Amino acid sequence: MAEKSFKYVIVGGGVAGGYAAREFVKQGVKPGELAIISKEAVAPYERPALSKAYLFPEGAARLPGFHVCVGSGGERLLPEWYADKGISLILSTEIVKADLASKILVSAAGESFKYQTLVIATGSTVLKLSDFGVQGADSKNIFYLREIDDADQLVEALKAKKNGKAVVVGGGYIGLELSAVLRLNNIEVNMVYPEPWCMPRLFSEGIAAFYEGYYQNKGVNIIKGTVAAGFDAHPNGEVKAVKLKDGRVLDADIVVVGVGARPLTTLFKGQVEEEKGGIKTDAFFKTSVPDVYAVGDVATFPMKMYNDIRRVEHVDHSRKSAEQAVKAIFASEQGKSIDEYDYLPYFYSRAFDLSWQFYGDNVGETVLFGDADSNSATHKFGTYWIKDGKIVGAFLESGSPEENKAIAKVAEVQPVASSLDQLAQEGIGFASKI
Ligand code: FDA
Ligand code: NAD
């Protein structure tokens, strides 16, 4: 098969791939110079929609409505946009081999793509229960959620199993967002996770207590401290029940699993330096291999604020890292320099009529403030994280746009916290003064 050749290739057409393409155009990429190669069949879109509005029973979001860059208030890049700009959008094409020394990528269909500069934006893949050898984990109607095809399969199952029963395995982002949207679809939900409270990688016990209470009020039955140990199936192969490690058995027409993700670095193993499970980069997302950049979920990069190197699996960083890498590529071609990436972590989620934002680092002591009673009609609360006497992180549920800006500022400025009691009393008022 003939080899195609491009000045720039982005492998992975997800969030980072799409935002990188927009930045390439801003920087003046010429027609014919850039290709995006993606395993998915559709142009880059805002992945967070898949676990939220995509699954609504009424008025569900559908493409082309949520192509990048609408998630950050930018222009919506339809497939025609790429054609107009002379960008080759090569879809339904999985790269199965990457040779960084000879600068060649090979697809599953045997096509070769040569590049001068490569941007790796392959994102993450889900961890599967079958990877851990859980019995019956390949039964039908056990779903994972990463790509639009996964979401479409879940939508079909929701139609086939109207008013049915679901078990949600995992108490992280997917577990919390999917339990909520399944309830909106009038599905009975049991949610199972091993930890003492939900979302332990971010939430304090106090934050989690609010969401657990709220979810229970919405009819989600929460089972903590155990895991799915096996599945029973009907003779047609569809899942029938989830067997928990503690001996309980839960009926299920649908199972949704969200037990974590793994960055997709396999293609590049042994060819590029890795750290903390990701591809190691500098503050410009340049890897250890010349002319190769890595952005989004796969990049382990210097987190300047905390003098640390980290990987971040959230959409805000995937957008910003992509923009930084493309700016750096053009700057280095022109012999110029740009500022180092100086990222303030920002995560958010929405479920039911709830909406939270978090900025900064969730380390140190916590101070819970506001009305965190899940039975209260006027709930609104937050948490500050305090380390070495300074506020380093801030979380807010149901904040106004101004209040969310205020907690971002607190996490950025890191003001001194003289009294934790006073902070608890002042609550969001403290942030609003910074
Ligand atoms: P992303 O996964 O977006 O894209 C990777 C792309 O590369 C995919 O299209 C994939 O098919 C392709 N690819 C991989 N290997 C390939 C290969 N070998 N050949 C060709 N193509 C290949 N974050 C947040 O802050 N708030 C939120 O609300 C949410 N919500 C959310 C919901 C759901 C359902 C998921 C799965 C994730 C989120 N996230 C989130 C996380 C956020 O979406 C995530 O961090 C970004 O999408 C990461 O962007 P990337 O471009 O790195 O990967
Ligand atoms: P996660 O890491 O947020 O949560 C995984 C959860 O599953 C943890 O609570 C973990 O302890 C639990 N778990 C692990 N093994 C288990 C088992 N055997 N049985 C039951 N529970 C088990 O991962 P996720 O929720 O799967 O999310 C996947 C990816 O998607 C992540 O990168 C996440 O950042 C991203 N995502 C982000 C958002 C958001 O930012 N709002 C929303 C959805 C997805």
Tab-separated table of N, CA and C in Angstrom, residues 310-377:
chain	number	residue	atom	x	y	z
A	310	ARG	N	3.232	14.941	37.102
A	310	ARG	CA	1.938	14.260	37.257
A	310	ARG	C	1.287	13.970	35.914
A	311	ARG	N	0.309	13.074	35.981
A	311	ARG	CA	-0.563	12.805	34.836
A	311	ARG	C	-1.965	13.231	35.249
A	312	VAL	N	-2.716	13.809	34.353
A	312	VAL	CA	-4.067	14.278	34.687
A	312	VAL	C	-5.052	13.690	33.668
A	313	GLU	N	-6.143	13.085	34.175
A	313	GLU	CA	-7.132	12.458	33.275
A	313	GLU	C	-8.410	13.286	33.240
A	314	HIS	N	-8.284	14.564	32.893
A	314	HIS	CA	-9.461	15.431	32.845
A	314	HIS	C	-9.409	16.326	31.615
A	315	VAL	N	-10.612	16.799	31.245
A	315	VAL	CA	-10.757	17.420	29.941
A	315	VAL	C	-10.062	18.784	29.830
A	316	ASP	N	-10.051	19.571	30.894
A	316	ASP	CA	-9.455	20.904	30.834
A	316	ASP	C	-7.961	20.806	30.491
A	317	HIS	N	-7.287	19.878	31.154
A	317	HIS	CA	-5.860	19.691	30.854
A	317	HIS	C	-5.658	19.136	29.448
A	318	SER	N	-6.553	18.252	28.991
A	318	SER	CA	-6.342	17.690	27.648
A	318	SER	C	-6.409	18.821	26.615
A	319	ARG	N	-7.319	19.764	26.820
A	319	ARG	CA	-7.418	20.907	25.888
A	319	ARG	C	-6.172	21.788	25.964
A	320	LYS	N	-5.800	22.148	27.198
A	320	LYS	CA	-4.704	23.118	27.368
A	320	LYS	C	-3.348	22.529	26.991
A	321	SER	N	-3.143	21.238	27.285
A	321	SER	CA	-1.858	20.623	26.936
A	321	SER	C	-1.711	20.558	25.420
A	322	ALA	N	-2.825	20.280	24.731
A	322	ALA	CA	-2.784	20.206	23.267
A	322	ALA	C	-2.382	21.572	22.697
A	323	GLU	N	-2.978	22.628	23.234
A	323	GLU	CA	-2.668	23.975	22.736
A	323	GLU	C	-1.204	24.332	23.020
A	324	GLN	N	-0.741	23.976	24.211
A	324	GLN	CA	0.646	24.268	24.584
A	324	GLN	C	1.625	23.553	23.643
A	325	ALA	N	1.356	22.272	23.369
A	325	ALA	CA	2.280	21.501	22.524
A	325	ALA	C	2.357	22.111	21.125
A	326	VAL	N	1.212	22.485	20.556
A	326	VAL	CA	1.219	23.007	19.185
A	326	VAL	C	1.921	24.375	19.142
A	327	LYS	N	1.667	25.195	20.172
A	327	LYS	CA	2.384	26.480	20.242
A	327	LYS	C	3.891	26.230	20.309
A	328	ALA	N	4.272	25.236	21.092
A	328	ALA	CA	5.705	24.932	21.256
A	328	ALA	C	6.316	24.434	19.942
A	329	ILE	N	5.560	23.637	19.194
A	329	ILE	CA	6.064	23.116	17.907
A	329	ILE	C	6.376	24.292	16.969
A	330	PHE	N	5.424	25.221	16.868
A	330	PHE	CA	5.639	26.362	15.958
A	330	PHE	C	6.735	27.279	16.473
A	331	ALA	N	6.772	27.483	17.781
A	331	ALA	CA	7.820	28.349	18.337
A	331	ALA	C	9.187	27.760	18.034
A	332	SER	N	9.327	26.432	18.213
A	332	SER	CA	10.668	25.859	18.019
A	332	SER	C	11.054	25.920	16.538
A	333	GLU	N	10.075	25.818	15.644
A	333	GLU	CA	10.400	25.945	14.208
A	333	GLU	C	10.895	27.350	13.871
A	334	GLN	N	10.367	28.321	14.639
A	334	GLN	CA	10.745	29.720	14.358
A	334	GLN	C	11.880	30.206	15.258
A	335	GLY	N	12.453	29.262	16.017
A	335	GLY	CA	13.553	29.622	16.910
A	335	GLY	C	13.123	30.525	18.054
A	336	LYS	N	11.818	30.483	18.377
A	336	LYS	CA	11.314	31.320	19.480
A	336	LYS	C	11.063	30.442	20.698
A	337	SER	N	10.750	31.105	21.823
A	337	SER	CA	10.410	30.291	22.987
A	337	SER	C	9.068	30.751	23.542
A	338	ILE	N	8.408	29.859	24.250
A	338	ILE	CA	7.141	30.223	24.888
A	338	ILE	C	7.248	29.909	26.376
A	339	ASP	N	6.264	30.392	27.150
A	339	ASP	CA	6.295	30.127	28.597
A	339	ASP	C	6.082	28.647	28.882
A	340	GLU	N	6.641	28.203	29.998
A	340	GLU	CA	6.422	26.821	30.426
A	340	GLU	C	4.952	26.626	30.789
A	341	TYR	N	4.458	25.414	30.659
A	341	TYR	CA	3.091	25.083	31.068
A	341	TYR	C	3.006	25.240	32.574
A	342	ASP	N	2.030	26.006	33.028
A	342	ASP	CA	1.887	26.223	34.466
A	342	ASP	C	0.427	25.962	34.798
A	343	TYR	N	0.122	24.707	35.065
A	343	TYR	CA	-1.267	24.272	35.113
A	343	TYR	C	-1.848	24.285	36.518
A	344	LEU	N	-3.032	24.893	36.638
A	344	LEU	CA	-3.803	24.812	37.870
A	344	LEU	C	-4.851	23.716	37.649
A	345	PRO	N	-4.760	22.580	38.360
A	345	PRO	CA	-5.717	21.494	38.122
A	345	PRO	C	-7.171	21.951	38.298
A	346	TYR	N	-7.994	21.540	37.352
A	346	TYR	CA	-9.423	21.887	37.379
A	346	TYR	C	-10.229	20.662	36.964
A	347	PHE	N	-11.071	20.197	37.866
A	347	PHE	CA	-11.949	19.060	37.573
A	347	PHE	C	-13.383	19.489	37.868
A	348	TYR	N	-14.333	18.849	37.220
A	348	TYR	CA	-15.745	19.154	37.499
A	348	TYR	C	-16.596	17.941	37.180
A	349	SER	N	-17.804	17.963	37.695
A	349	SER	CA	-18.763	16.932	37.313
A	349	SER	C	-20.169	17.485	37.471
A	350	ARG	N	-21.085	16.847	36.749
A	350	ARG	CA	-22.509	17.197	36.869
A	350	ARG	C	-23.302	15.903	36.914
A	351	ALA	N	-24.307	15.870	37.785
A	351	ALA	CA	-25.186	14.704	37.857
A	351	ALA	C	-26.466	15.141	38.552
A	352	PHE	N	-27.613	14.560	38.151
A	352	PHE	CA	-28.913	15.044	38.619
A	352	PHE	C	-28.934	16.572	38.414
A	353	ASP	N	-29.353	17.324	39.464
A	353	ASP	CA	-29.274	18.784	39.305
A	353	ASP	C	-28.095	19.346	40.094
A	354	LEU	N	-27.101	18.501	40.284
A	354	LEU	CA	-25.903	18.911	41.025
A	354	LEU	C	-24.790	19.291	40.054
A	355	SER	N	-23.868	20.095	40.546
A	355	SER	CA	-22.753	20.507	39.716
A	355	SER	C	-21.633	20.988	40.636
A	356	TRP	N	-20.469	20.351	40.533
A	356	TRP	CA	-19.361	20.806	41.383
A	356	TRP	C	-18.150	21.156	40.549
A	357	GLN	N	-17.279	21.962	41.163
A	357	GLN	CA	-15.991	22.284	40.559
A	357	GLN	C	-14.919	22.147	41.632
A	358	PHE	N	-13.734	21.779	41.182
A	358	PHE	CA	-12.591	21.669	42.094
A	358	PHE	C	-11.378	22.272	41.411
A	359	TYR	N	-10.599	23.022	42.175
A	359	TYR	CA	-9.348	23.591	41.671
A	359	TYR	C	-8.236	23.289	42.654
A	360	GLY	N	-7.049	23.003	42.142
A	360	GLY	CA	-5.871	22.901	42.998
A	360	GLY	C	-5.491	21.483	43.328
A	361	ASP	N	-5.059	21.299	44.580
A	361	ASP	CA	-4.489	20.028	45.023
A	361	ASP	C	-5.281	19.545	46.238
A	362	ASN	N	-5.676	18.284	46.253
A	362	ASN	CA	-6.465	17.802	47.401
A	362	ASN	C	-5.555	17.076	48.391
A	363	VAL	N	-4.667	17.846	49.003
A	363	VAL	CA	-3.756	17.296	50.013
A	363	VAL	C	-3.851	18.121	51.300
A	364	GLY	N	-3.538	17.474	52.399
A	364	GLY	CA	-3.526	18.176	53.686
A	364	GLY	C	-4.846	18.029	54.426
A	365	GLU	N	-5.055	18.966	55.368
A	365	GLU	CA	-6.280	18.937	56.181
A	365	GLU	C	-7.448	19.508	55.386
A	366	THR	N	-8.670	19.098	55.736
A	366	THR	CA	-9.824	19.663	55.037
A	366	THR	C	-10.732	20.421	55.988
A	367	VAL	N	-11.380	21.449	55.429
A	367	VAL	CA	-12.398	22.207	56.164
A	367	VAL	C	-13.665	22.206	55.315
A	368	LEU	N	-14.721	21.621	55.856
A	368	LEU	CA	-16.002	21.575	55.151
A	368	LEU	C	-16.797	22.813	55.544
A	369	PHE	N	-17.415	23.492	54.579
A	369	PHE	CA	-18.227	24.665	54.936
A	369	PHE	C	-19.568	24.649	54.197
A	370	GLY	N	-20.497	25.412	54.700
A	370	GLY	CA	-21.792	25.576	54.049
A	370	GLY	C	-22.804	24.524	54.468
A	371	ASP	N	-23.870	24.428	53.680
A	371	ASP	CA	-24.970	23.516	53.981
A	371	ASP	C	-24.767	22.223	53.183
A	372	ALA	N	-24.194	21.213	53.864
A	372	ALA	CA	-23.886	19.942	53.200
A	372	ALA	C	-24.877	18.857	53.606
A	373	ASP	N	-26.100	19.294	53.923
A	373	ASP	CA	-27.132	18.331	54.310
A	373	ASP	C	-27.858	17.874	53.037
A	374	SER	N	-27.758	16.582	52.746
A	374	SER	CA	-28.332	16.089	51.486
A	374	SER	C	-29.860	16.160	51.477
A	375	ASN	N	-30.466	16.377	52.634
A	375	ASN	CA	-31.931	16.510	52.679
A	375	ASN	C	-32.383	17.957	52.566
A	376	SER	N	-31.415	18.878	52.559
A	376	SER	CA	-31.764	20.296	52.558
A	376	SER	C	-32.056	20.780	51.139
A	377	ALA	N	-33.124	21.551	50.990
A	377	ALA	CA	-33.481	22.084	49.673
A	377	ALA	C	-32.514	23.191	49.258
